[in-house]
Amino acid sequence: MPIQHTLEPPNAETDLAALGPDVTPLDQFYTRCNFPIPRLHSTTWRLQLSGAFNLPRAWTMDELRDLPYVERTITMECAGNGRTLMTPVPPGTPWKLGAVGTARFGGIRLTDLLAATGPKSTTTELVFGGADHGEVEPDGEIPYEFNLDATTARSDGPMLAWSMGGSPLSPEHGFPLRLVVPGHYGMRSVKWLTRINAVDEPFAGHFPRKYRYRGERGVPEGTPVGPIRVRSLFTSPSDGARMATEPTTLHGIAWSGSGAVQRVEVMVDGQWMPAQIGDPIDGTGHVAWTFDWIPRGAGTHDLAVRATDSAGHRQPESSIWNEGGYGNNAVHRISVTLDG
Ligand SMILES: Nc1nc2c(c(=O)[nH]1)N[C@H]1C(S)=C(S)[C@@H](COP(=O)(O)O)O[C@H]1N2
Ligand SMILES: [Mo]
């Protein structure tokens, strides 16, 4: 069952055993809500385009459905995933490692909507607005809003999705329409989308100001949190498992926002060895991996897994701290006890 952090608004993460090898079961998919869920009706709902569009107007769901339908399998991960493994633990939702999931999204390409509405050539960013709102420090009452640079917005990846796993989006995942930006941490994938504003200067709203790397060794101060950092996880066995002393297959998943996963290595008995990786299961090079382990003997064994992506990024050996607790992609370590 998912691990519930708060009920109102719902924030819950997935048990690692429910991740992989393919899509995440919908009822287990992690949920991250900053504010109460807005209850929207698809008949009265509109997507209002404003700012520097040639055709700034409101779209109904039926009008959006006239654009070419696409379906894509996409891995989403919250930027705070793994926060509680940093020392000291930064403030924020106390995610362990299950704020990640893979789903089949259905809807339209953002670029097709932009082709139909023509943001002016001066547009540098699009600001996506959700119908949810609430009180934050120090800004007071604000809606959820996040920006996306115009180049990424016009690329083939981002989707406006109305379905997930073949069903209409559920209220907690953004009904009736959300943005999904593959390869970027989840905060950019605005749920309950009702507004897109085309602007020609950097958007300085609360959330893009908050989601920055601050105080992280080796990263320029204030770098916006962006692409998902390469990461791998054990999905079975789970940390602390007790098993028989016999050959066993270790299972897991690996993904990256800046290139396909190229290599997964498992450490047993203090030595890194290659795991078998399967075909990519989504458009961002997410894979399932296995490792056939022949244990040396009974007792407690420390295991670790790390991935390398096609851009050459490899997971760090241990967590690298920052103020917000974002982007922690340290090597995943578990220990299992084999009965003698
Ligand atoms: N409107 C709105 N969109 C949002 C959020 C939110 O609070 N409000 N949370 C964001 C964050 S931080 C993440 S990680 C993802 C989570 O999407 P999910 O709940 O469908 O898994 O939604 C993003 N989009
Ligand atoms: Mo997030």
Coordinates of C-alpha atoms and ligand atoms in Angstrom, one line a residue:
M1 CA 0.0 0.0 0.0
P2 CA 1.1 3.6 -0.6
I3 CA 2.8 5.3 2.3
Q4 CA 0.6 8.3 3.3
H5 CA 2.4 11.4 4.5
T6 CA -0.7 13.7 4.7
L7 CA -4.4 13.1 4.0
E8 CA -5.6 16.6 3.4
P9 CA -4.2 17.5 0.9
P10 CA -3.2 13.9 -0.1
N11 CA 0.6 13.3 -0.2
A12 CA 1.5 9.7 -0.5
E13 CA 4.4 7.6 -1.9
T14 CA 4.6 4.2 -3.5
D15 CA 6.0 1.1 -1.8
L16 CA 9.1 0.2 -3.8
A17 CA 7.8 -3.3 -4.3
A18 CA 5.0 -1.8 -6.4
L19 CA 7.4 -0.1 -8.8
G20 CA 8.4 -1.8 -12.0
P21 CA 9.0 -3.8 -14.1
D22 CA 6.4 -1.9 -16.1
V23 CA 3.9 0.9 -15.4
T24 CA 3.0 1.6 -11.7
P25 CA -0.5 0.4 -10.7
L26 CA -2.7 3.5 -10.7
D27 CA -3.9 3.0 -7.1
Q28 CA -0.3 3.0 -6.0
F29 CA 1.0 6.0 -7.9
Y30 CA 2.5 8.6 -5.7
T31 CA 0.5 11.8 -5.1
R32 CA 1.9 15.3 -4.4
C33 CA -0.5 18.1 -3.7
N34 CA 0.5 21.5 -2.2
F35 CA -3.1 22.7 -1.8
P36 CA -6.6 21.2 -1.5
I37 CA -7.7 19.4 -4.6
P38 CA -9.9 21.7 -6.7
R39 CA -13.1 20.0 -7.8
L40 CA -13.6 20.8 -11.5
H41 CA -16.2 19.7 -14.1
S42 CA -15.1 19.0 -17.6
T43 CA -18.1 20.6 -19.2
T44 CA -17.6 24.0 -17.5
W45 CA -13.8 23.8 -17.4
R46 CA -11.8 26.0 -19.9
L47 CA -8.2 26.3 -20.7
Q48 CA -7.6 30.1 -21.0
L49 CA -4.6 31.1 -23.1
S50 CA -3.4 34.7 -22.4
G51 CA -0.4 36.9 -23.0
A52 CA 1.6 36.9 -26.2
F53 CA -0.4 34.4 -28.3
N54 CA -1.7 35.3 -31.8
L55 CA -4.9 33.6 -30.8
P56 CA -5.4 34.2 -27.0
R57 CA -8.7 32.5 -26.2
A58 CA -10.3 29.9 -24.1
W59 CA -10.4 26.2 -25.2
T60 CA -13.0 23.6 -24.2
M61 CA -12.1 20.0 -23.7
D62 CA -14.0 19.0 -26.9
E63 CA -11.9 21.5 -28.9
L64 CA -8.7 20.1 -27.4
R65 CA -9.8 16.6 -28.3
D66 CA -9.9 17.7 -32.0
L67 CA -6.1 17.9 -32.0
P68 CA -4.1 14.7 -32.7
Y69 CA -4.4 12.2 -29.9
V70 CA -1.1 10.8 -28.5
E71 CA -0.3 8.3 -25.7
R72 CA 3.0 8.0 -24.0
T73 CA 4.6 6.1 -21.2
I74 CA 6.3 8.6 -18.9
T75 CA 8.2 8.4 -15.6
M76 CA 7.4 11.1 -13.1
E77 CA 9.5 11.8 -10.0
C78 CA 9.1 14.4 -7.3
A79 CA 12.2 16.6 -6.9
G80 CA 12.0 15.8 -3.2
N81 CA 12.2 12.1 -3.6
G82 CA 14.9 10.7 -1.3
R83 CA 14.9 13.9 0.8
T84 CA 14.9 12.0 4.1
L85 CA 18.1 10.3 3.2
M86 CA 20.0 13.6 3.3
T87 CA 21.8 14.6 6.5
P88 CA 20.5 16.8 8.1
V89 CA 17.0 16.1 6.7
P90 CA 15.8 19.3 4.9
P91 CA 12.3 20.6 5.6
G92 CA 9.5 19.5 3.3
T93 CA 7.4 16.4 2.8
P94 CA 9.4 13.5 4.3
W95 CA 9.7 11.4 1.1
K96 CA 11.7 8.2 1.3
L97 CA 12.3 6.8 -2.2
G98 CA 8.8 6.1 -3.5
A99 CA 7.8 9.5 -4.9
V100 CA 8.3 8.2 -8.4
G101 CA 6.0 6.3 -10.9
T102 CA 5.5 5.4 -14.5
A103 CA 2.2 5.8 -16.3
R104 CA 0.7 5.7 -19.7
F105 CA -0.6 9.3 -20.3
G106 CA -3.1 10.1 -23.1
G107 CA -3.9 13.5 -24.5
I108 CA -2.3 15.9 -27.0
R109 CA 1.2 17.3 -27.6
L110 CA 1.6 20.7 -26.1
T111 CA 3.4 21.7 -29.4
D112 CA 0.3 20.9 -31.4
L113 CA -1.8 23.4 -29.2
L114 CA 1.0 26.0 -29.6
A115 CA 1.0 25.5 -33.4
A116 CA -2.8 26.2 -33.4
T117 CA -2.5 29.3 -31.1
G118 CA 0.9 30.8 -32.1
P119 CA 2.8 32.2 -29.2
K120 CA 4.7 35.3 -30.6
S121 CA 8.4 34.9 -31.4
T122 CA 9.2 37.1 -28.4
T123 CA 7.8 34.4 -26.1
T124 CA 10.6 33.0 -23.8
E125 CA 8.4 31.1 -21.4
L126 CA 5.0 29.7 -20.8
V127 CA 3.5 30.0 -17.4
F128 CA 1.1 27.1 -16.6
G129 CA -1.6 27.7 -13.9
G130 CA -3.5 25.2 -11.8
A131 CA -7.0 25.8 -10.3
D132 CA -5.6 24.9 -6.8
H133 CA -4.5 27.7 -4.4
G134 CA -3.5 28.3 -0.9
E135 CA -1.4 30.2 1.7
V136 CA 2.3 30.1 1.4
E137 CA 5.1 32.0 3.2
P138 CA 6.0 34.7 2.4
D139 CA 3.6 35.3 -0.6
G140 CA 0.2 34.7 1.0
E141 CA -2.7 33.3 -1.0
I142 CA -1.4 32.1 -4.4
P143 CA -2.4 29.6 -7.1
Y144 CA 0.0 26.8 -8.2
E145 CA 1.9 28.1 -11.1
F146 CA 5.1 26.9 -12.9
N147 CA 7.0 28.0 -15.9
L148 CA 8.4 26.1 -18.9
D149 CA 11.0 27.6 -21.3
A150 CA 9.6 28.1 -24.8
T151 CA 12.1 25.8 -26.5
T152 CA 11.1 22.8 -24.3
A153 CA 7.5 23.8 -24.7
R154 CA 7.8 23.6 -28.5
S155 CA 9.7 20.3 -28.4
D156 CA 8.0 17.0 -29.0
G157 CA 8.0 15.8 -25.3
P158 CA 5.5 17.8 -23.2
M159 CA 1.9 16.6 -23.2
L160 CA -1.5 18.0 -22.1
A161 CA -2.9 14.8 -20.7
W162 CA -6.5 13.9 -19.8
S163 CA -6.0 10.2 -19.2
M164 CA -3.7 8.1 -17.2
G165 CA -3.5 4.3 -17.5
G166 CA -6.5 4.4 -19.9
S167 CA -8.9 6.2 -17.5
P168 CA -9.7 9.9 -17.1
L169 CA -7.3 11.6 -14.7
S170 CA -8.4 11.1 -11.2
P171 CA -9.1 14.2 -9.0
E172 CA -5.7 13.9 -7.2
H173 CA -3.7 13.5 -10.4
G174 CA -5.2 16.7 -12.1
F175 CA -8.7 16.1 -13.5
P176 CA -9.6 17.1 -16.1
L177 CA -6.3 18.2 -17.7
R178 CA -2.6 18.4 -16.7
L179 CA 0.7 19.2 -18.2
V180 CA 3.3 16.4 -18.2
V181 CA 6.9 17.3 -19.0
P182 CA 8.9 14.1 -19.5
G183 CA 12.4 14.1 -18.1
H184 CA 11.7 17.0 -15.7
Y185 CA 11.0 16.7 -12.0
G186 CA 7.3 16.6 -11.3
M187 CA 6.7 20.2 -10.0
R188 CA 6.7 21.4 -13.7
S189 CA 3.8 19.0 -14.6
V190 CA 1.0 21.3 -13.5
K191 CA -2.2 19.6 -12.5
W192 CA -5.8 20.9 -12.8
L193 CA -4.5 23.1 -15.6
T194 CA -6.7 26.1 -16.4
R195 CA -4.3 28.8 -17.7
I196 CA -1.3 29.2 -20.0
N197 CA 0.3 32.6 -20.2
A198 CA 2.9 33.4 -22.8
V199 CA 5.5 35.8 -21.4
D200 CA 8.7 37.4 -22.5
E201 CA 10.5 37.7 -19.2
P202 CA 11.5 35.1 -16.5
F203 CA 8.5 34.2 -14.3
A204 CA 9.4 34.9 -10.7
G205 CA 6.5 33.1 -9.0
H206 CA 6.7 31.3 -5.7
F207 CA 7.2 27.7 -6.9
P208 CA 10.0 28.4 -9.5
R209 CA 11.7 30.5 -6.8
K210 CA 11.4 27.7 -4.3
Y211 CA 12.6 24.8 -6.6
R212 CA 16.2 25.8 -6.9
Y213 CA 19.4 24.1 -5.8
R214 CA 20.8 26.2 -2.9
G215 CA 23.8 25.3 -0.9
E216 CA 24.7 22.2 -3.0
R217 CA 28.3 21.4 -3.4
G218 CA 29.3 21.7 -7.1
V219 CA 26.1 23.4 -8.3
P220 CA 25.9 27.1 -9.0
E221 CA 23.8 28.8 -6.3
G222 CA 20.2 29.1 -7.3
T223 CA 20.2 26.8 -10.3
P224 CA 16.6 25.9 -11.1
V225 CA 15.7 22.3 -10.4
G226 CA 15.2 20.8 -13.9
P227 CA 16.0 17.5 -15.5
I228 CA 15.6 14.3 -13.4
R229 CA 18.9 13.1 -12.2
V230 CA 19.9 9.5 -13.1
R231 CA 18.7 7.0 -10.5
S232 CA 18.2 3.3 -9.9
L233 CA 16.3 1.4 -7.1
F234 CA 15.9 -2.1 -5.8
T235 CA 12.2 -3.0 -6.0
S236 CA 12.9 -6.5 -4.6
P237 CA 14.0 -7.7 -2.2
S238 CA 13.1 -4.9 0.1
D239 CA 15.5 -3.4 2.6
G240 CA 15.8 -5.5 5.7
A241 CA 14.3 -8.6 4.0
R242 CA 15.1 -12.1 5.4
M243 CA 15.6 -14.8 2.7
A244 CA 16.9 -18.3 2.3
T245 CA 20.6 -18.7 1.4
E246 CA 20.2 -19.6 -2.2
P247 CA 20.6 -18.1 -5.7
T248 CA 18.1 -15.3 -6.0
T249 CA 17.3 -12.7 -8.7
L250 CA 17.5 -9.0 -7.6
H251 CA 15.0 -6.7 -9.4
G252 CA 14.8 -3.0 -9.9
I253 CA 14.3 0.0 -12.1
A254 CA 16.4 2.9 -13.4
W255 CA 15.7 6.1 -15.1
S256 CA 17.2 9.5 -16.1
G257 CA 15.9 12.8 -17.4
S258 CA 19.0 13.5 -19.5
G259 CA 19.4 10.4 -21.6
A260 CA 18.7 6.7 -21.7
V261 CA 20.0 4.5 -18.9
Q262 CA 23.0 2.8 -20.3
R263 CA 24.5 0.8 -17.5
V264 CA 23.2 -0.5 -14.2
E265 CA 25.7 -2.0 -11.7
V266 CA 24.9 -3.9 -8.5
M267 CA 27.4 -4.1 -5.6
V268 CA 27.6 -7.4 -3.7
D269 CA 30.5 -8.3 -1.4
G270 CA 32.0 -4.9 -2.0
Q271 CA 32.3 -5.2 -5.8
W272 CA 30.3 -3.5 -8.6
M273 CA 29.0 -5.9 -11.2
P274 CA 26.9 -5.3 -14.3
A275 CA 23.1 -6.0 -14.1
Q276 CA 21.0 -7.0 -17.1
I277 CA 18.9 -4.2 -18.4
G278 CA 15.6 -4.6 -20.3
D279 CA 14.3 -2.6 -23.2
P280 CA 13.3 1.0 -22.3
I281 CA 9.7 1.1 -21.1
D282 CA 9.1 4.8 -21.6
G283 CA 10.2 7.6 -23.9
T284 CA 12.8 8.8 -21.4
G285 CA 14.9 5.6 -21.3
H286 CA 13.5 4.1 -18.1
V287 CA 14.4 0.5 -17.8
A288 CA 13.8 -2.5 -15.5
W289 CA 16.9 -4.4 -14.5
T290 CA 17.7 -7.8 -12.9
F291 CA 20.8 -9.3 -11.3
D292 CA 21.2 -13.0 -10.7
W293 CA 22.9 -13.2 -7.3
I294 CA 24.7 -16.3 -6.0
P295 CA 25.3 -15.4 -2.3
R296 CA 28.5 -16.5 -0.7
G297 CA 26.8 -17.6 2.5
A298 CA 24.4 -16.8 5.2
G299 CA 24.4 -13.6 7.2
T300 CA 23.6 -9.9 6.5
H301 CA 24.6 -8.6 3.1
D302 CA 24.9 -5.0 2.1
L303 CA 23.7 -4.4 -1.5
A304 CA 23.9 -1.3 -3.6
V305 CA 22.8 -0.3 -7.1
R306 CA 23.8 2.6 -9.4
A307 CA 23.0 3.6 -12.9
T308 CA 24.8 5.6 -15.6
D309 CA 22.9 7.4 -18.4
S310 CA 23.9 8.1 -22.0
A311 CA 25.0 11.6 -21.1
G312 CA 27.6 10.0 -18.8
H313 CA 25.9 10.9 -15.5
R314 CA 26.4 8.4 -12.8
Q315 CA 24.8 8.3 -9.3
P316 CA 26.9 9.7 -6.5
E317 CA 28.0 7.2 -3.7
S318 CA 26.2 9.2 -1.0
S319 CA 23.6 12.0 -0.8
I320 CA 24.7 15.5 -1.7
W321 CA 22.8 17.9 0.6
N322 CA 21.0 21.1 -0.4
E323 CA 18.6 23.3 1.4
G324 CA 15.4 22.2 -0.3
G325 CA 16.3 18.5 -0.3
Y326 CA 16.0 18.3 -4.1
G327 CA 17.5 15.9 -6.6
N328 CA 18.9 13.4 -4.2
N329 CA 20.0 10.6 -6.6
A330 CA 22.5 8.8 -4.4
V331 CA 23.2 5.1 -4.9
H332 CA 20.4 3.0 -3.4
R333 CA 21.6 0.7 -0.6
I334 CA 19.8 -2.1 1.1
S335 CA 20.7 -4.9 3.4
V336 CA 19.2 -8.3 3.4
T337 CA 19.7 -11.2 5.8
L338 CA 20.2 -14.7 4.5
D339 CA 19.2 -17.4 6.9
G340 CA 21.8 -20.1 7.6
Ligands
LIG1 N1 -1.6 22.4 -9.8 C1 -0.6 21.6 -9.2 N2 0.2 20.9 -9.9 C2 1.2 20.2 -9.4 C3 1.4 20.2 -8.0 C4 0.5 20.9 -7.2 O1 0.6 20.9 -5.9 N3 -0.5 21.6 -7.8 N4 2.4 19.4 -7.5 C5 3.5 19.2 -8.4 C6 4.5 18.2 -7.9 S1 5.6 18.9 -6.8 C7 4.6 17.0 -8.4 S2 5.9 16.0 -7.9 C8 3.6 16.4 -9.3 C9 3.0 15.2 -8.7 O2 2.0 14.6 -9.6 P1 1.1 13.4 -9.1 O3 0.4 13.9 -7.8 O4 0.1 13.2 -10.2 O5 2.0 12.3 -8.8 O6 2.6 17.3 -9.6 C10 3.0 18.7 -9.7 N5 1.9 19.5 -10.2
MO2 MO 7.2 17.3 -6.5

